[in-house]
Amino acid sequence: MPHNIIKPKFSAMDSFQISTASRSQFIDITGQVQKLVAESRMADGFCHIWVPHTTAGLTVNENADPTVVEDILKQLDRMVPWDNHYRHGEGNSAAHIKSSLMGCRLTVTIKDGRLLLGTWQGIYFCEFDGPRQRQVWVGVMAKG
Amino acid sequence: MPHNIIKPKFSAMDSFQISTASRSQFIDITGQVQKLVAESRMADGFCHIWVPHTTAGLTVNENADPTVVEDILKQLDRMVPWDNHYRHGEGNSAAHIKSSLMGCRLTVTIKDGRLLLGTWQGIYFCEFDGPRQRQVWVGVMAKG
Amino acid sequence: MPHNIIKPKFSAMDSFQISTASRSQFIDITGQVQKLVAESRMADGFCHIWVPHTTAGLTVNENADPTVVEDILKQLDRMVPWDNHYRHGEGNSAAHIKSSLMGCRLTVTIKDGRLLLGTWQGIYFCEFDGPRQRQVWVGVMAKG
């Protein structure tokens, strides 16, 4: 493994907001995350993305054909029906369950100031109880 | 993104034990993880939590109404029934499957010595084959 | 928490290739990841593993009895059938969905140059649309 020995620097957290438009929706946030990474002027290290909500999540999947994320959302609905004799009084337990299935966090390696993703990979914010205003938090630990 | 350029320090791993009380149970470990982060005297960086077991996991979800985690556990049981013609002789394949669905690891950003969580988020240890004695490992990489 | 205050160093990314043999298959890659970690000569920190594909994933589960991963694969097939009125024209939506359920990334703590895993834990590459040639990316941020 070629070495690249440097003193990492740590950037303070930053965040951005997104508005979701329906109950269940995947929104490609790759560009917004990449913008914050570029603004941090960090070159090589890790970027950690966090959704501070319990009825939303993060995933990585194909960014070319939009029917892929449609199929993911539809299958999650089949696996976790909206109404299913849940006890939680707010009526949105399905959204909480899907949030735990996708997870609310995502670490991506940064190289030369760019998120290191595969050719067809996009980073998706997963809305499971919209429409709402949502936040995404981004932290970077990397060399300057 | 506002900079906060420092030399990160790395804390040795630490761990704690928990006792689970039933086959399937979510236990809020946010306070125990926060205690180790505070003891590390690290201010800003990443905390990485790891469950060294293959029939348990970690998730983040609502810490206000306990029926939320009850609903998650119940739906996971519906999706992954305990008995389902599995081949593994120990009879706990459902617990292994749920462990992979939730994941055994969780990275959280630390800021000013605090785990950076949303208002309603708690960190849950997920027991899927209890009751047992379990371990949770916590590593911190952050500025001092 | 015992301190071990050092200046972390960041290793450039490295990667390896694997060939999968069937449509759905879990392959234990613990040894290959450990080899790259050893070659990085980093002692204590975090290792981040990334699969740059949208029809594959990563998970951690039991490495002793091979029927465990067989049971996981079979139950994922039950939860996400290969044919299920999906819209994506390539016909591999089930593989995309399983990729999001397992996740394409995995962070592991490194201590004394070793991946810190539980006794029965192995790191598995999850093939969901094989057989194919696949890549695994590994980044290390740790003290030297």
Short mmCIF file of C-alpha atoms in Angstrom, two decimals:
data_model
loop_
_atom_site.label_atom_id
_atom_site.label_comp_id
_atom_site.label_asym_id
_atom_site.label_seq_id
_atom_site.Cartn_x
_atom_site.Cartn_y
_atom_site.Cartn_z
CA MET A 1 0.00 0.00 0.00
CA PRO A 2 1.63 3.28 -1.09
CA HIS A 3 2.05 5.64 1.84
CA ASN A 4 1.04 9.26 1.92
CA ILE A 5 2.06 10.28 5.39
CA ILE A 6 0.62 13.57 6.54
CA LYS A 7 -0.86 15.28 9.56
CA PRO A 8 -4.66 15.05 9.29
CA LYS A 9 -6.65 18.15 10.11
CA PHE A 10 -10.20 18.09 11.37
CA SER A 11 -12.87 20.27 9.90
CA ALA A 12 -15.81 21.41 11.97
CA MET A 13 -19.17 19.90 11.09
CA ASP A 14 -21.27 21.55 8.45
CA SER A 15 -24.81 20.83 7.28
CA PHE A 16 -27.40 21.53 4.62
CA GLN A 17 -31.17 21.37 4.41
CA ILE A 18 -33.39 19.58 1.94
CA SER A 19 -37.13 19.65 1.35
CA THR A 20 -38.79 16.36 0.58
CA ALA A 21 -41.95 16.20 -1.53
CA SER A 22 -43.66 12.92 -0.66
CA ARG A 23 -43.99 10.33 2.10
CA SER A 24 -41.33 8.07 0.59
CA GLN A 25 -38.62 9.49 -1.62
CA PHE A 26 -34.91 9.02 -2.37
CA ILE A 27 -33.05 12.26 -3.16
CA ASP A 28 -29.53 12.22 -4.65
CA ILE A 29 -27.41 14.45 -2.36
CA THR A 30 -24.00 13.53 -3.82
CA GLY A 31 -23.47 17.02 -5.25
CA GLN A 32 -24.36 18.81 -1.99
CA VAL A 33 -22.03 16.58 0.05
CA GLN A 34 -19.23 17.02 -2.51
CA LYS A 35 -19.69 20.82 -2.31
CA LEU A 36 -19.12 20.79 1.47
CA VAL A 37 -16.09 18.51 1.07
CA ALA A 38 -14.63 20.90 -1.52
CA GLU A 39 -15.29 23.89 0.76
CA SER A 40 -13.43 22.13 3.60
CA ARG A 41 -10.27 22.19 1.39
CA MET A 42 -9.42 18.75 2.83
CA ALA A 43 -7.69 16.41 0.38
CA ASP A 44 -7.45 12.86 1.74
CA GLY A 45 -9.39 11.25 4.58
CA PHE A 46 -12.91 10.34 5.61
CA CYS A 47 -16.21 12.19 5.23
CA HIS A 48 -19.00 11.18 7.64
CA ILE A 49 -22.61 11.96 6.73
CA TRP A 50 -25.36 11.85 9.38
CA VAL A 51 -29.12 12.28 9.22
CA PRO A 52 -30.36 13.59 12.63
CA HIS A 53 -33.87 12.16 12.08
CA THR A 54 -35.43 8.84 13.12
CA THR A 55 -37.80 8.46 10.14
CA ALA A 56 -35.23 9.03 7.39
CA GLY A 57 -31.94 7.44 6.33
CA LEU A 58 -29.01 7.29 3.92
CA THR A 59 -28.06 4.78 1.27
CA VAL A 60 -25.80 4.39 -1.75
CA ASN A 61 -27.22 2.99 -4.97
CA GLU A 62 -27.45 3.45 -8.73
CA ASN A 63 -27.71 7.03 -9.95
CA ALA A 64 -28.28 6.28 -13.66
CA ASP A 65 -31.74 4.73 -14.05
CA PRO A 66 -34.34 6.30 -11.69
CA THR A 67 -36.42 3.11 -11.70
CA VAL A 68 -33.78 1.50 -9.43
CA VAL A 69 -34.62 3.71 -6.46
CA GLU A 70 -38.35 3.40 -7.28
CA ASP A 71 -37.97 -0.37 -7.02
CA ILE A 72 -36.08 -0.09 -3.71
CA LEU A 73 -38.80 2.15 -2.21
CA LYS A 74 -41.58 -0.15 -3.44
CA GLN A 75 -39.92 -3.29 -2.06
CA LEU A 76 -39.30 -1.59 1.31
CA ASP A 77 -43.04 -0.80 1.38
CA ARG A 78 -43.82 -4.47 0.75
CA MET A 79 -41.40 -5.59 3.49
CA VAL A 80 -42.58 -2.94 5.97
CA PRO A 81 -46.25 -2.08 5.27
CA TRP A 82 -47.39 1.37 6.48
CA ASP A 83 -50.25 -0.19 8.50
CA ASN A 84 -49.35 -3.38 10.33
CA HIS A 85 -50.81 -3.35 13.86
CA TYR A 86 -47.97 -1.17 15.18
CA ARG A 87 -48.23 0.20 18.73
CA HIS A 88 -46.52 3.62 18.32
CA GLY A 89 -49.28 6.22 18.51
CA GLU A 90 -47.92 8.59 15.88
CA GLY A 91 -48.71 6.03 13.19
CA ASN A 92 -45.32 6.28 11.46
CA SER A 93 -43.62 3.13 12.80
CA ALA A 94 -42.97 1.90 9.26
CA ALA A 95 -40.80 4.99 8.69
CA HIS A 96 -38.83 4.31 11.89
CA ILE A 97 -38.26 0.67 10.85
CA LYS A 98 -37.06 1.61 7.34
CA SER A 99 -34.73 4.20 8.91
CA SER A 100 -33.04 1.43 10.91
CA LEU A 101 -32.87 -0.84 7.83
CA MET A 102 -31.07 1.79 5.71
CA GLY A 103 -29.18 3.44 8.61
CA CYS A 104 -28.77 7.15 9.34
CA ARG A 105 -25.01 7.34 8.72
CA LEU A 106 -22.54 6.87 5.90
CA THR A 107 -18.75 7.21 5.80
CA VAL A 108 -17.08 7.86 2.44
CA THR A 109 -13.35 8.06 1.72
CA ILE A 110 -12.09 11.36 0.27
CA LYS A 111 -9.16 11.40 -2.15
CA ASP A 112 -7.75 14.56 -3.72
CA GLY A 113 -10.75 16.45 -2.35
CA ARG A 114 -13.32 14.16 -4.04
CA LEU A 115 -15.75 11.63 -2.60
CA LEU A 116 -14.47 8.25 -3.74
CA LEU A 117 -17.52 6.56 -5.31
CA GLY A 118 -18.00 3.84 -7.91
CA THR A 119 -19.03 4.85 -11.43
CA TRP A 120 -22.76 4.24 -10.89
CA GLN A 121 -22.96 5.13 -7.20
CA GLY A 122 -24.91 8.10 -5.85
CA ILE A 123 -25.53 9.04 -2.20
CA TYR A 124 -29.26 9.12 -1.44
CA PHE A 125 -31.18 10.80 1.37
CA CYS A 126 -34.06 8.43 2.17
CA GLU A 127 -37.31 10.12 3.21
CA PHE A 128 -39.76 7.71 4.84
CA ASP A 129 -42.23 10.11 6.52
CA GLY A 130 -42.40 13.24 4.35
CA PRO A 131 -42.95 15.72 3.03
CA ARG A 132 -40.72 17.58 5.50
CA GLN A 133 -37.78 19.93 5.87
CA ARG A 134 -34.75 17.76 6.70
CA GLN A 135 -31.14 18.29 7.69
CA VAL A 136 -27.97 16.47 6.62
CA TRP A 137 -24.81 16.80 8.72
CA VAL A 138 -21.36 16.36 7.19
CA GLY A 139 -18.06 15.97 9.07
CA VAL A 140 -14.62 15.66 7.49
CA MET A 141 -11.42 14.28 9.01
CA ALA A 142 -8.61 14.51 6.50
CA LYS A 143 -5.31 16.07 5.60
CA GLY A 144 -5.49 19.73 4.57
CA MET B 1 -17.36 25.11 5.95
CA PRO B 2 -15.65 26.77 8.95
CA HIS B 3 -12.22 25.27 9.62
CA ASN B 4 -10.93 24.10 12.92
CA ILE B 5 -7.47 22.87 12.04
CA ILE B 6 -5.85 20.75 14.70
CA LYS B 7 -3.72 17.69 15.15
CA PRO B 8 -6.02 14.75 15.89
CA LYS B 9 -5.00 12.38 18.66
CA PHE B 10 -6.02 8.77 18.81
CA SER B 11 -7.39 7.21 21.94
CA ALA B 12 -6.97 3.53 22.66
CA MET B 13 -10.09 1.41 22.40
CA ASP B 14 -12.27 1.01 25.45
CA SER B 15 -15.30 -1.16 26.09
CA PHE B 16 -18.20 -1.85 28.41
CA GLN B 17 -20.42 -4.82 29.17
CA ILE B 18 -24.17 -5.10 29.18
CA SER B 19 -26.54 -7.82 30.30
CA THR B 20 -29.56 -8.45 28.14
CA ALA B 21 -32.78 -9.85 29.59
CA SER B 22 -34.68 -11.45 26.73
CA ARG B 23 -34.19 -13.04 23.32
CA SER B 24 -34.92 -9.81 21.45
CA GLN B 25 -34.33 -6.45 23.09
CA PHE B 26 -33.10 -2.95 22.22
CA ILE B 27 -31.08 -1.27 25.01
CA ASP B 28 -30.27 2.46 24.88
CA ILE B 29 -26.48 2.71 25.36
CA THR B 30 -26.13 6.41 24.49
CA GLY B 31 -25.14 7.35 28.05
CA GLN B 32 -22.50 4.62 28.35
CA VAL B 33 -20.91 5.57 25.01
CA GLN B 34 -21.00 9.27 25.93
CA LYS B 35 -19.27 8.45 29.25
CA LEU B 36 -16.34 6.78 27.42
CA VAL B 37 -16.12 9.69 24.97
CA ALA B 38 -15.98 12.15 27.90
CA GLU B 39 -13.30 10.05 29.64
CA SER B 40 -11.18 10.13 26.47
CA ARG B 41 -11.02 13.95 26.79
CA MET B 42 -11.24 14.14 23.00
CA ALA B 43 -13.15 17.14 21.68
CA ASP B 44 -13.80 16.88 17.93
CA GLY B 45 -13.62 13.85 15.69
CA PHE B 46 -15.22 10.45 15.17
CA CYS B 47 -16.35 7.80 17.64
CA HIS B 48 -16.64 4.24 16.29
CA ILE B 49 -18.81 1.72 18.13
CA TRP B 50 -18.48 -2.01 17.45
CA VAL B 51 -20.39 -5.06 18.69
CA PRO B 52 -18.05 -8.11 18.59
CA HIS B 53 -20.98 -10.54 18.34
CA THR B 54 -22.70 -12.12 15.32
CA THR B 55 -26.21 -12.35 16.81
CA ALA B 56 -26.48 -8.73 17.97
CA GLY B 57 -26.23 -5.30 16.37
CA LEU B 58 -26.42 -1.52 16.68
CA THR B 59 -28.98 0.98 15.47
CA VAL B 60 -30.06 4.59 15.99
CA ASN B 61 -33.72 5.35 16.51
CA GLU B 62 -36.24 7.25 18.63
CA ASN B 63 -35.50 7.42 22.35
CA ALA B 64 -38.74 9.10 23.46
CA ASP B 65 -41.61 6.62 23.01
CA PRO B 66 -40.58 3.02 23.87
CA THR B 67 -43.24 1.60 21.54
CA VAL B 68 -41.04 2.63 18.58
CA VAL B 69 -38.35 0.07 19.36
CA GLU B 70 -41.05 -2.51 20.25
CA ASP B 71 -42.50 -2.01 16.77
CA ILE B 72 -39.06 -2.35 15.15
CA LEU B 73 -38.38 -5.62 17.00
CA LYS B 74 -41.82 -7.02 16.14
CA GLN B 75 -41.50 -6.16 12.45
CA LEU B 76 -38.00 -7.69 12.30
CA ASP B 77 -39.57 -10.87 13.75
CA ARG B 78 -42.20 -10.82 10.99
CA MET B 79 -39.55 -10.30 8.29
CA VAL B 80 -37.17 -12.90 9.75
CA PRO B 81 -39.18 -15.59 11.58
CA TRP B 82 -37.30 -17.51 14.28
CA ASP B 83 -38.17 -20.85 12.66
CA ASN B 84 -37.96 -20.86 8.86
CA HIS B 85 -36.27 -24.05 7.63
CA TYR B 86 -32.78 -22.69 8.34
CA ARG B 87 -29.80 -25.03 7.99
CA HIS B 88 -27.52 -23.70 10.81
CA GLY B 89 -27.60 -26.31 13.57
CA GLU B 90 -27.56 -23.90 16.51
CA GLY B 91 -31.09 -22.79 15.64
CA ASN B 92 -30.36 -19.06 15.91
CA SER B 93 -30.04 -18.15 12.22
CA ALA B 94 -32.75 -15.50 12.59
CA ALA B 95 -30.49 -13.68 15.07
CA HIS B 96 -27.55 -13.80 12.63
CA ILE B 97 -29.74 -12.43 9.81
CA LYS B 98 -31.07 -9.56 11.93
CA SER B 99 -27.50 -8.77 12.99
CA SER B 100 -26.55 -8.26 9.33
CA LEU B 101 -29.69 -6.17 8.69
CA MET B 102 -28.93 -3.74 11.54
CA GLY B 103 -25.12 -3.96 11.29
CA CYS B 104 -22.61 -4.38 14.10
CA ARG B 105 -20.93 -0.95 13.74
CA LEU B 106 -21.80 2.70 14.06
CA THR B 107 -19.70 5.83 13.60
CA VAL B 108 -20.84 9.04 15.30
CA THR B 109 -19.26 12.49 14.99
CA ILE B 110 -18.01 14.05 18.25
CA LYS B 111 -18.11 17.82 18.73
CA ASP B 112 -16.93 19.58 21.89
CA GLY B 113 -16.66 16.17 23.56
CA ARG B 114 -20.29 15.24 22.87
CA LEU B 115 -21.81 12.65 20.54
CA LEU B 116 -23.56 14.64 17.84
CA LEU B 117 -27.09 13.17 17.71
CA GLY B 118 -30.46 14.50 16.60
CA THR B 119 -32.97 15.55 19.25
CA TRP B 120 -34.88 12.25 19.27
CA GLN B 121 -31.98 9.91 18.46
CA GLY B 122 -30.64 7.29 20.85
CA ILE B 123 -27.98 4.64 20.17
CA TYR B 124 -29.39 1.15 20.70
CA PHE B 125 -27.66 -2.17 21.33
CA CYS B 126 -29.77 -4.77 19.52
CA GLU B 127 -29.97 -8.17 21.21
CA PHE B 128 -31.31 -10.89 18.93
CA ASP B 129 -30.28 -14.07 20.80
CA GLY B 130 -30.39 -13.27 24.50
CA PRO B 131 -30.38 -13.19 27.36
CA ARG B 132 -26.58 -12.92 27.41
CA GLN B 133 -23.61 -10.93 28.66
CA ARG B 134 -22.49 -8.72 25.76
CA GLN B 135 -19.62 -6.36 25.03
CA VAL B 136 -19.56 -3.00 23.26
CA TRP B 137 -16.24 -1.63 21.94
CA VAL B 138 -15.71 2.09 21.50
CA GLY B 139 -12.82 3.77 19.63
CA VAL B 140 -12.25 7.52 19.34
CA MET B 141 -10.16 9.40 16.78
CA ALA B 142 -10.30 13.11 17.49
CA LYS B 143 -8.43 16.20 18.54
CA GLY B 144 -7.50 16.33 22.23
CA MET C 1 -10.16 5.33 28.84
CA PRO C 2 -6.38 4.89 28.58
CA HIS C 3 -4.84 7.47 26.26
CA ASN C 4 -2.42 6.77 23.48
CA ILE C 5 -1.84 10.22 22.08
CA ILE C 6 -0.15 10.22 18.71
CA LYS C 7 -0.19 11.97 15.38
CA PRO C 8 -2.29 9.89 13.00
CA LYS C 9 -0.98 9.38 9.49
CA PHE C 10 -3.17 8.76 6.50
CA SER C 11 -2.49 6.00 4.04
CA ALA C 12 -3.57 6.32 0.44
CA MET C 13 -6.40 4.04 -0.65
CA ASP C 14 -5.59 0.59 -1.88
CA SER C 15 -7.81 -2.09 -3.42
CA PHE C 16 -8.06 -5.71 -4.44
CA GLN C 17 -10.16 -7.71 -6.88
CA ILE C 18 -12.29 -10.77 -6.33
CA SER C 19 -14.08 -13.10 -8.70
CA THR C 20 -17.50 -14.30 -7.65
CA ALA C 21 -18.86 -17.65 -8.82
CA SER C 22 -22.64 -17.43 -8.54
CA ARG C 23 -25.52 -14.96 -8.53
CA SER C 24 -25.66 -14.79 -4.72
CA GLN C 25 -22.58 -15.52 -2.66
CA PHE C 26 -20.83 -14.34 0.51
CA ILE C 27 -17.01 -14.40 0.33
CA ASP C 28 -14.86 -14.00 3.45
CA ILE C 29 -12.40 -11.18 2.65
CA THR C 30 -11.01 -10.71 6.18
CA GLY C 31 -7.57 -12.01 5.21
CA GLN C 32 -7.28 -9.76 2.13
CA VAL C 33 -8.29 -6.65 4.11
CA GLN C 34 -5.91 -7.58 6.94
CA LYS C 35 -3.09 -7.96 4.39
CA LEU C 36 -3.60 -4.38 3.12
CA VAL C 37 -3.79 -3.07 6.70
CA ALA C 38 -0.50 -4.82 7.50
CA GLU C 39 1.13 -3.42 4.34
CA SER C 40 0.08 0.10 5.37
CA ARG C 41 2.25 -0.29 8.51
CA MET C 42 -0.40 1.65 10.44
CA ALA C 43 -0.88 0.57 14.04
CA ASP C 44 -3.97 2.19 15.61
CA GLY C 45 -6.90 3.86 13.90
CA PHE C 46 -9.75 3.15 11.51
CA CYS C 47 -9.92 1.05 8.35
CA HIS C 48 -12.72 1.88 5.91
CA ILE C 49 -13.82 -0.72 3.36
CA TRP C 50 -15.93 0.27 0.35
CA VAL C 51 -17.55 -1.73 -2.45
CA PRO C 52 -17.85 0.51 -5.55
CA HIS C 53 -20.76 -1.53 -6.94
CA THR C 54 -24.54 -1.10 -6.61
CA THR C 55 -25.48 -4.79 -6.74
CA ALA C 56 -23.06 -6.00 -4.05
CA GLY C 57 -22.39 -5.19 -0.40
CA LEU C 58 -20.45 -5.85 2.79
CA THR C 59 -21.44 -7.48 6.06
CA VAL C 60 -19.91 -8.98 9.18
CA ASN C 61 -21.13 -12.34 10.42
CA GLU C 62 -20.08 -15.77 11.67
CA ASN C 63 -17.02 -17.28 10.00
CA ALA C 64 -17.16 -20.71 11.66
CA ASP C 65 -20.19 -22.59 10.32
CA PRO C 66 -20.77 -21.92 6.58
CA THR C 67 -24.50 -22.65 6.95
CA VAL C 68 -24.89 -19.27 8.68
CA VAL C 69 -24.16 -17.27 5.52
CA GLU C 70 -26.21 -19.76 3.48
CA ASP C 71 -29.17 -19.02 5.76
CA ILE C 72 -28.64 -15.25 5.44
CA LEU C 73 -28.57 -15.48 1.63
CA LYS C 74 -31.68 -17.66 1.54
CA GLN C 75 -33.66 -15.40 3.86
CA LEU C 76 -32.64 -12.31 1.83
CA ASP C 77 -34.01 -14.13 -1.24
CA ARG C 78 -37.29 -14.73 0.59
CA MET C 79 -37.51 -11.07 1.67
CA VAL C 80 -36.49 -9.73 -1.74
CA PRO C 81 -37.59 -12.18 -4.48
CA TRP C 82 -35.63 -11.99 -7.76
CA ASP C 83 -38.85 -11.48 -9.76
CA ASN C 84 -41.38 -9.17 -8.13
CA HIS C 85 -42.87 -6.80 -10.73
CA TYR C 86 -39.86 -4.47 -10.58
CA ARG C 87 -39.63 -1.63 -13.11
CA HIS C 88 -35.83 -1.47 -13.68
CA GLY C 89 -35.22 -2.86 -17.16
CA GLU C 90 -31.99 -4.71 -16.39
CA GLY C 91 -33.95 -7.20 -14.29
CA ASN C 92 -31.56 -7.09 -11.31
CA SER C 93 -33.51 -4.82 -8.94
CA ALA C 94 -33.43 -7.48 -6.22
CA ALA C 95 -29.62 -7.19 -6.22
CA HIS C 96 -29.81 -3.39 -5.87
CA ILE C 97 -32.27 -3.71 -2.96
CA LYS C 98 -30.11 -6.27 -1.11
CA SER C 99 -27.09 -4.00 -1.65
CA SER C 100 -28.89 -1.20 0.21
CA LEU C 101 -29.99 -3.60 2.98
CA MET C 102 -26.43 -4.80 3.67
CA GLY C 103 -24.69 -1.51 2.79
CA CYS C 104 -21.60 -1.01 0.63
CA ARG C 105 -19.30 0.27 3.43
CA LEU C 106 -17.77 -0.95 6.65
CA THR C 107 -15.46 0.76 9.13
CA VAL C 108 -13.33 -1.42 11.43
CA THR C 109 -11.04 -0.24 14.24
CA ILE C 110 -7.35 -1.20 13.88
CA LYS C 111 -5.26 -1.90 16.96
CA ASP C 112 -1.58 -2.86 16.84
CA GLY C 113 -1.92 -3.28 13.08
CA ARG C 114 -4.78 -5.80 13.36
CA LEU C 115 -8.46 -5.49 12.46
CA LEU C 116 -10.31 -5.58 15.76
CA LEU C 117 -12.98 -8.27 15.29
CA GLY C 118 -14.91 -10.52 17.64
CA THR C 119 -13.88 -14.17 17.93
CA TRP C 120 -16.48 -15.44 15.45
CA GLN C 121 -16.64 -12.41 13.16
CA GLY C 122 -15.54 -12.44 9.52
CA ILE C 123 -15.87 -9.64 6.94
CA TYR C 124 -17.93 -10.79 3.97
CA PHE C 125 -18.17 -9.43 0.44
CA CYS C 126 -21.83 -9.91 -0.58
CA GLU C 127 -22.39 -10.73 -4.25
CA PHE C 128 -26.01 -10.30 -5.32
CA ASP C 129 -25.70 -10.23 -9.13
CA GLY C 130 -22.81 -12.46 -10.07
CA PRO C 131 -20.77 -14.10 -11.26
CA ARG C 132 -18.58 -11.03 -11.84
CA GLN C 133 -15.16 -9.49 -11.32
CA ARG C 134 -15.52 -7.13 -8.34
CA GLN C 135 -13.36 -4.57 -6.57
CA VAL C 136 -12.95 -3.81 -2.86
CA TRP C 137 -11.43 -0.47 -1.79
CA VAL C 138 -9.63 -0.11 1.54
CA GLY C 139 -8.59 3.17 3.22
CA VAL C 140 -6.70 3.48 6.49
CA MET C 141 -6.45 6.47 8.82
CA ALA C 142 -4.23 5.63 11.76
CA LYS C 143 -1.01 6.31 13.57
CA GLY C 144 2.12 4.99 11.83
#
